[in-house]
C-alpha positions as protocol buffer text, in pm:
chain_id: "A"
residue {
  index: 1
  type: MET
  ca { x: 8640 y: 11687 z: 17487 }
}
residue {
  index: 2
  type: LYS
  ca { x: 8912 y: 11871 z: 17285 }
}
residue {
  index: 3
  type: LYS
  ca { x: 9051 y: 11553 z: 17149 }
}
residue {
  index: 4
  type: PRO
  ca { x: 8737 y: 11421 z: 16968 }
}
residue {
  index: 5
  type: ILE
  ca { x: 8680 y: 11767 z: 16819 }
}
residue {
  index: 6
  type: PHE
  ca { x: 9041 y: 11788 z: 16698 }
}
residue {
  index: 7
  type: LEU
  ca { x: 9013 y: 11438 z: 16567 }
}
residue {
  index: 8
  type: LEU
  ca { x: 8695 y: 11519 z: 16385 }
}
residue {
  index: 9
  type: VAL
  ca { x: 8853 y: 11833 z: 16212 }
}
residue {
  index: 10
  type: VAL
  ca { x: 9151 y: 11627 z: 16097 }
}
residue {
  index: 11
  type: ILE
  ca { x: 8931 y: 11364 z: 15952 }
}
residue {
  index: 12
  type: LEU
  ca { x: 8718 y: 11624 z: 15770 }
}
residue {
  index: 13
  type: ILE
  ca { x: 9028 y: 11809 z: 15624 }
}
residue {
  index: 14
  type: ILE
  ca { x: 9159 y: 11472 z: 15491 }
}
residue {
  index: 15
  type: GLY
  ca { x: 8817 y: 11389 z: 15350 }
}
residue {
  index: 16
  type: PHE
  ca { x: 8786 y: 11720 z: 15161 }
}
residue {
  index: 17
  type: THR
  ca { x: 9135 y: 11709 z: 15027 }
}
residue {
  index: 18
  type: THR
  ca { x: 9105 y: 11346 z: 14915 }
}
residue {
  index: 19
  type: SER
  ca { x: 8779 y: 11403 z: 14733 }
}
residue {
  index: 20
  type: ALA
  ca { x: 8902 y: 11738 z: 14588 }
}
residue {
  index: 21
  type: GLN
  ca { x: 9177 y: 11558 z: 14400 }
}
residue {
  index: 22
  type: GLU
  ca { x: 8944 y: 11321 z: 14203 }
}
residue {
  index: 23
  type: MET
  ca { x: 8961 y: 11416 z: 13835 }
}
residue {
  index: 24
  type: THR
  ca { x: 8649 y: 11415 z: 13609 }
}
residue {
  index: 25
  type: CYS
  ca { x: 8596 y: 11422 z: 13234 }
}
residue {
  index: 26
  type: ALA
  ca { x: 8610 y: 11800 z: 13237 }
}
residue {
  index: 27
  type: ASP
  ca { x: 8987 y: 11785 z: 13334 }
}
residue {
  index: 28
  type: PHE
  ca { x: 9044 y: 11619 z: 13004 }
}
residue {
  index: 29
  type: LYS
  ca { x: 8893 y: 11890 z: 12771 }
}
residue {
  index: 30
  type: ILE
  ca { x: 9164 y: 12139 z: 12792 }
}
residue {
  index: 31
  type: GLY
  ca { x: 9537 y: 12114 z: 12854 }
}
residue {
  index: 32
  type: GLN
  ca { x: 9855 y: 11917 z: 12784 }
}
residue {
  index: 33
  type: PHE
  ca { x: 9836 y: 11543 z: 12785 }
}
residue {
  index: 34
  type: TYR
  ca { x: 10041 y: 11237 z: 12687 }
}
residue {
  index: 35
  type: ILE
  ca { x: 9950 y: 10893 z: 12564 }
}
residue {
  index: 36
  type: PRO
  ca { x: 10189 y: 10662 z: 12716 }
}
residue {
  index: 37
  type: GLU
  ca { x: 10116 y: 10310 z: 12571 }
}
residue {
  index: 38
  type: ASP
  ca { x: 10162 y: 10151 z: 12236 }
}
residue {
  index: 39
  type: MET
  ca { x: 9834 y: 10213 z: 12071 }
}
residue {
  index: 40
  type: ALA
  ca { x: 9867 y: 9980 z: 11771 }
}
residue {
  index: 41
  type: ASN
  ca { x: 9617 y: 9700 z: 11860 }
}
residue {
  index: 42
  type: HIS
  ca { x: 9270 y: 9730 z: 11711 }
}
residue {
  index: 43
  type: THR
  ca { x: 8968 y: 9494 z: 11726 }
}
residue {
  index: 44
  type: ILE
  ca { x: 8745 y: 9480 z: 11411 }
}
residue {
  index: 45
  type: VAL
  ca { x: 8380 y: 9348 z: 11438 }
}
residue {
  index: 46
  type: SER
  ca { x: 8191 y: 9269 z: 11123 }
}
residue {
  index: 47
  type: ASP
  ca { x: 7923 y: 9045 z: 11009 }
}
residue {
  index: 48
  type: ASP
  ca { x: 8180 y: 8778 z: 10949 }
}
residue {
  index: 49
  type: GLY
  ca { x: 8310 y: 8796 z: 11318 }
}
residue {
  index: 50
  type: LYS
  ca { x: 8563 y: 8957 z: 11520 }
}
residue {
  index: 51
  type: SER
  ca { x: 8939 y: 8992 z: 11443 }
}
residue {
  index: 52
  type: GLU
  ca { x: 9246 y: 9164 z: 11576 }
}
residue {
  index: 53
  type: LEU
  ca { x: 9453 y: 9399 z: 11383 }
}
residue {
  index: 54
  type: LYS
  ca { x: 9801 y: 9525 z: 11468 }
}
residue {
  index: 55
  type: SER
  ca { x: 9936 y: 9830 z: 11306 }
}
residue {
  index: 56
  type: LYS
  ca { x: 10295 y: 9899 z: 11255 }
}
residue {
  index: 57
  type: ARG
  ca { x: 10433 y: 10177 z: 11467 }
}
residue {
  index: 58
  type: ASP
  ca { x: 10767 y: 10358 z: 11453 }
}
residue {
  index: 59
  type: PRO
  ca { x: 10968 y: 10197 z: 11750 }
}
residue {
  index: 60
  type: ALA
  ca { x: 11129 y: 10536 z: 11809 }
}
residue {
  index: 61
  type: THR
  ca { x: 10791 y: 10681 z: 11919 }
}
residue {
  index: 62
  type: LYS
  ca { x: 10770 y: 10647 z: 12293 }
}
residue {
  index: 63
  type: LYS
  ca { x: 10473 y: 10851 z: 12360 }
}
residue {
  index: 64
  type: TYR
  ca { x: 10242 y: 11118 z: 12202 }
}
residue {
  index: 65
  type: ILE
  ca { x: 10200 y: 11461 z: 12340 }
}
residue {
  index: 66
  type: VAL
  ca { x: 9845 y: 11614 z: 12295 }
}
residue {
  index: 67
  type: LEU
  ca { x: 9769 y: 11982 z: 12330 }
}
residue {
  index: 68
  type: ARG
  ca { x: 9392 y: 12017 z: 12359 }
}
residue {
  index: 69
  type: GLU
  ca { x: 9158 y: 12304 z: 12357 }
}
residue {
  index: 70
  type: LYS
  ca { x: 8790 y: 12265 z: 12383 }
}
residue {
  index: 71
  type: ASN
  ca { x: 8714 y: 12176 z: 12012 }
}
residue {
  index: 72
  type: THR
  ca { x: 9060 y: 12110 z: 11872 }
}
residue {
  index: 73
  type: GLN
  ca { x: 9368 y: 11908 z: 11951 }
}
residue {
  index: 74
  type: ILE
  ca { x: 9725 y: 11879 z: 11818 }
}
residue {
  index: 75
  type: GLU
  ca { x: 9928 y: 11553 z: 11852 }
}
residue {
  index: 76
  type: TRP
  ca { x: 10298 y: 11544 z: 11844 }
}
residue {
  index: 77
  type: LYS
  ca { x: 10521 y: 11239 z: 11841 }
}
residue {
  index: 78
  type: ASN
  ca { x: 10794 y: 11242 z: 12127 }
}
residue {
  index: 79
  type: GLY
  ca { x: 10753 y: 11593 z: 12215 }
}
residue {
  index: 80
  type: ILE
  ca { x: 10620 y: 11942 z: 12099 }
}
residue {
  index: 81
  type: GLY
  ca { x: 10799 y: 12049 z: 11779 }
}
residue {
  index: 82
  type: ASN
  ca { x: 10920 y: 11700 z: 11675 }
}
residue {
  index: 83
  type: GLY
  ca { x: 10809 y: 11622 z: 11308 }
}
residue {
  index: 84
  type: ASN
  ca { x: 10470 y: 11704 z: 11170 }
}
residue {
  index: 85
  type: PRO
  ca { x: 10190 y: 11730 z: 11416 }
}
residue {
  index: 86
  type: GLU
  ca { x: 9842 y: 11596 z: 11348 }
}
residue {
  index: 87
  type: TYR
  ca { x: 9558 y: 11845 z: 11371 }
}
residue {
  index: 88
  type: GLU
  ca { x: 9226 y: 11718 z: 11485 }
}
residue {
  index: 89
  type: ILE
  ca { x: 8873 y: 11849 z: 11554 }
}
residue {
  index: 90
  type: ILE
  ca { x: 8679 y: 11744 z: 11854 }
}
residue {
  index: 91
  type: GLU
  ca { x: 8284 y: 11727 z: 11853 }
}
residue {
  index: 92
  type: TRP
  ca { x: 8170 y: 11679 z: 12210 }
}
residue {
  index: 93
  type: ILE
  ca { x: 7886 y: 11439 z: 12229 }
}
residue {
  index: 94
  type: ASP
  ca { x: 7860 y: 11458 z: 12613 }
}
residue {
  index: 95
  type: ASP
  ca { x: 8102 y: 11543 z: 12899 }
}
residue {
  index: 96
  type: CYS
  ca { x: 8290 y: 11208 z: 12857 }
}
residue {
  index: 97
  type: THR
  ca { x: 8231 y: 11124 z: 12488 }
}
residue {
  index: 98
  type: TYR
  ca { x: 8351 y: 11295 z: 12163 }
}
residue {
  index: 99
  type: ARG
  ca { x: 8388 y: 11245 z: 11803 }
}
residue {
  index: 100
  type: LEU
  ca { x: 8740 y: 11301 z: 11656 }
}
residue {
  index: 101
  type: THR
  ca { x: 8820 y: 11396 z: 11297 }
}
residue {
  index: 102
  type: TYR
  ca { x: 9117 y: 11523 z: 11109 }
}
residue {
  index: 103
  type: ASP
  ca { x: 9145 y: 11890 z: 11021 }
}
residue {
  index: 104
  type: SER
  ca { x: 9204 y: 11917 z: 10653 }
}
residue {
  index: 105
  type: THR
  ca { x: 9232 y: 12299 z: 10676 }
}
residue {
  index: 106
  type: LYS
  ca { x: 9552 y: 12290 z: 10867 }
}
residue {
  index: 107
  type: SER
  ca { x: 9744 y: 11995 z: 10701 }
}
residue {
  index: 108
  type: GLU
  ca { x: 9710 y: 11763 z: 10404 }
}
residue {
  index: 109
  type: LEU
  ca { x: 9548 y: 11439 z: 10499 }
}
residue {
  index: 110
  type: ASP
  ca { x: 9698 y: 11110 z: 10382 }
}
residue {
  index: 111
  type: GLU
  ca { x: 9466 y: 10834 z: 10260 }
}
residue {
  index: 112
  type: GLY
  ca { x: 9411 y: 10682 z: 10610 }
}
residue {
  index: 113
  type: LYS
  ca { x: 9305 y: 10997 z: 10764 }
}
residue {
  index: 114
  type: GLN
  ca { x: 9078 y: 11084 z: 10473 }
}
residue {
  index: 115
  type: TRP
  ca { x: 8932 y: 10723 z: 10516 }
}
residue {
  index: 116
  type: VAL
  ca { x: 8867 y: 10810 z: 10898 }
}
residue {
  index: 117
  type: ASN
  ca { x: 8686 y: 11136 z: 10815 }
}
residue {
  index: 118
  type: GLU
  ca { x: 8486 y: 10979 z: 10538 }
}
residue {
  index: 119
  type: ASN
  ca { x: 8355 y: 10719 z: 10778 }
}
residue {
  index: 120
  type: ASN
  ca { x: 8246 y: 10987 z: 11027 }
}
residue {
  index: 121
  type: GLY
  ca { x: 8551 y: 10988 z: 11234 }
}
residue {
  index: 122
  type: ILE
  ca { x: 8628 y: 10807 z: 11575 }
}
residue {
  index: 123
  type: VAL
  ca { x: 8409 y: 10811 z: 11884 }
}
residue {
  index: 124
  type: VAL
  ca { x: 8600 y: 10822 z: 12201 }
}
residue {
  index: 125
  type: SER
  ca { x: 8424 y: 10715 z: 12520 }
}
residue {
  index: 126
  type: LYS
  ca { x: 8548 y: 10711 z: 12882 }
}
residue {
  index: 127
  type: THR
  ca { x: 8578 y: 10383 z: 13062 }
}
residue {
  index: 128
  type: LYS
  ca { x: 8725 y: 10495 z: 13379 }
}
residue {
  index: 129
  type: ILE
  ca { x: 8951 y: 10774 z: 13536 }
}
residue {
  index: 130
  type: GLU
  ca { x: 9230 y: 10645 z: 13758 }
}
residue {
  index: 131
  type: ASN
  ca { x: 9496 y: 10878 z: 13908 }
}
residue {
  index: 132
  type: ARG
  ca { x: 9575 y: 11140 z: 13628 }
}
residue {
  index: 133
  type: CYS
  ca { x: 9484 y: 10911 z: 13350 }
}
residue {
  index: 134
  type: LEU
  ca { x: 9144 y: 10868 z: 13143 }
}
residue {
  index: 135
  type: TYR
  ca { x: 9101 y: 10526 z: 13012 }
}
residue {
  index: 136
  type: TYR
  ca { x: 8895 y: 10505 z: 12697 }
}
residue {
  index: 137
  type: THR
  ca { x: 8758 y: 10300 z: 12401 }
}
residue {
  index: 138
  type: ALA
  ca { x: 8788 y: 10465 z: 12062 }
}
residue {
  index: 139
  type: THR
  ca { x: 8544 y: 10330 z: 11806 }
}
residue {
  index: 140
  type: MET
  ca { x: 8485 y: 10372 z: 11442 }
}
residue {
  index: 141
  type: THR
  ca { x: 8198 y: 10240 z: 11257 }
}
residue {
  index: 142
  type: THR
  ca { x: 8275 y: 10223 z: 10881 }
}
residue {
  index: 143
  type: ASN
  ca { x: 8027 y: 10297 z: 10620 }
}
residue {
  index: 144
  type: ASP
  ca { x: 8002 y: 9920 z: 10534 }
}
residue {
  index: 145
  type: GLY
  ca { x: 7920 y: 9832 z: 10890 }
}
residue {
  index: 146
  type: GLN
  ca { x: 8243 y: 9721 z: 11044 }
}
residue {
  index: 147
  type: LYS
  ca { x: 8324 y: 9838 z: 11388 }
}
residue {
  index: 148
  type: ILE
  ca { x: 8693 y: 9905 z: 11464 }
}
residue {
  index: 149
  type: SER
  ca { x: 8775 y: 9980 z: 11835 }
}
residue {
  index: 150
  type: GLN
  ca { x: 9083 y: 10037 z: 12042 }
}
residue {
  index: 151
  type: ASP
  ca { x: 9128 y: 10058 z: 12413 }
}
residue {
  index: 152
  type: GLY
  ca { x: 9371 y: 10349 z: 12527 }
}
residue {
  index: 153
  type: ILE
  ca { x: 9485 y: 10583 z: 12798 }
}
residue {
  index: 154
  type: ILE
  ca { x: 9552 y: 10954 z: 12788 }
}
residue {
  index: 155
  type: CYS
  ca { x: 9714 y: 11113 z: 13101 }
}
residue {
  index: 156
  type: LYS
  ca { x: 9721 y: 11477 z: 13216 }
}
residue {
  index: 157
  type: GLU
  ca { x: 10070 y: 11620 z: 13233 }
}
């Protein structure tokens, strides 16, 4: 009789610890994160069809570090304190979706960042959470109707 009770207790403990480790969207709202992959591929959808766009990225950039508080984030290339950070504003749409724009009060925006802001920013939506990483699709709909999207990953440190 003691063996089945002991076995049941062990199974329950394993079940609770396994489910307790599952991450949710809330785990990605505040903290330190990194973006591990090359994020230079974009898809553009317009009335004329669909096309792929590959941006040039500095080959020395291995990953981005992201410091996020509830409504702001700072991105650093290759580590905190390296170069000029990018300051961004987060507007939460729901627990797993937010709009990202660049913060012009903290740094001067180049033409590309101004264009993103003028086109209502980038909407980031969760596609799945696996291990300590959130997979997402980032989409921007331009004022002339083009949709630019990019799939990516952000991982919790």
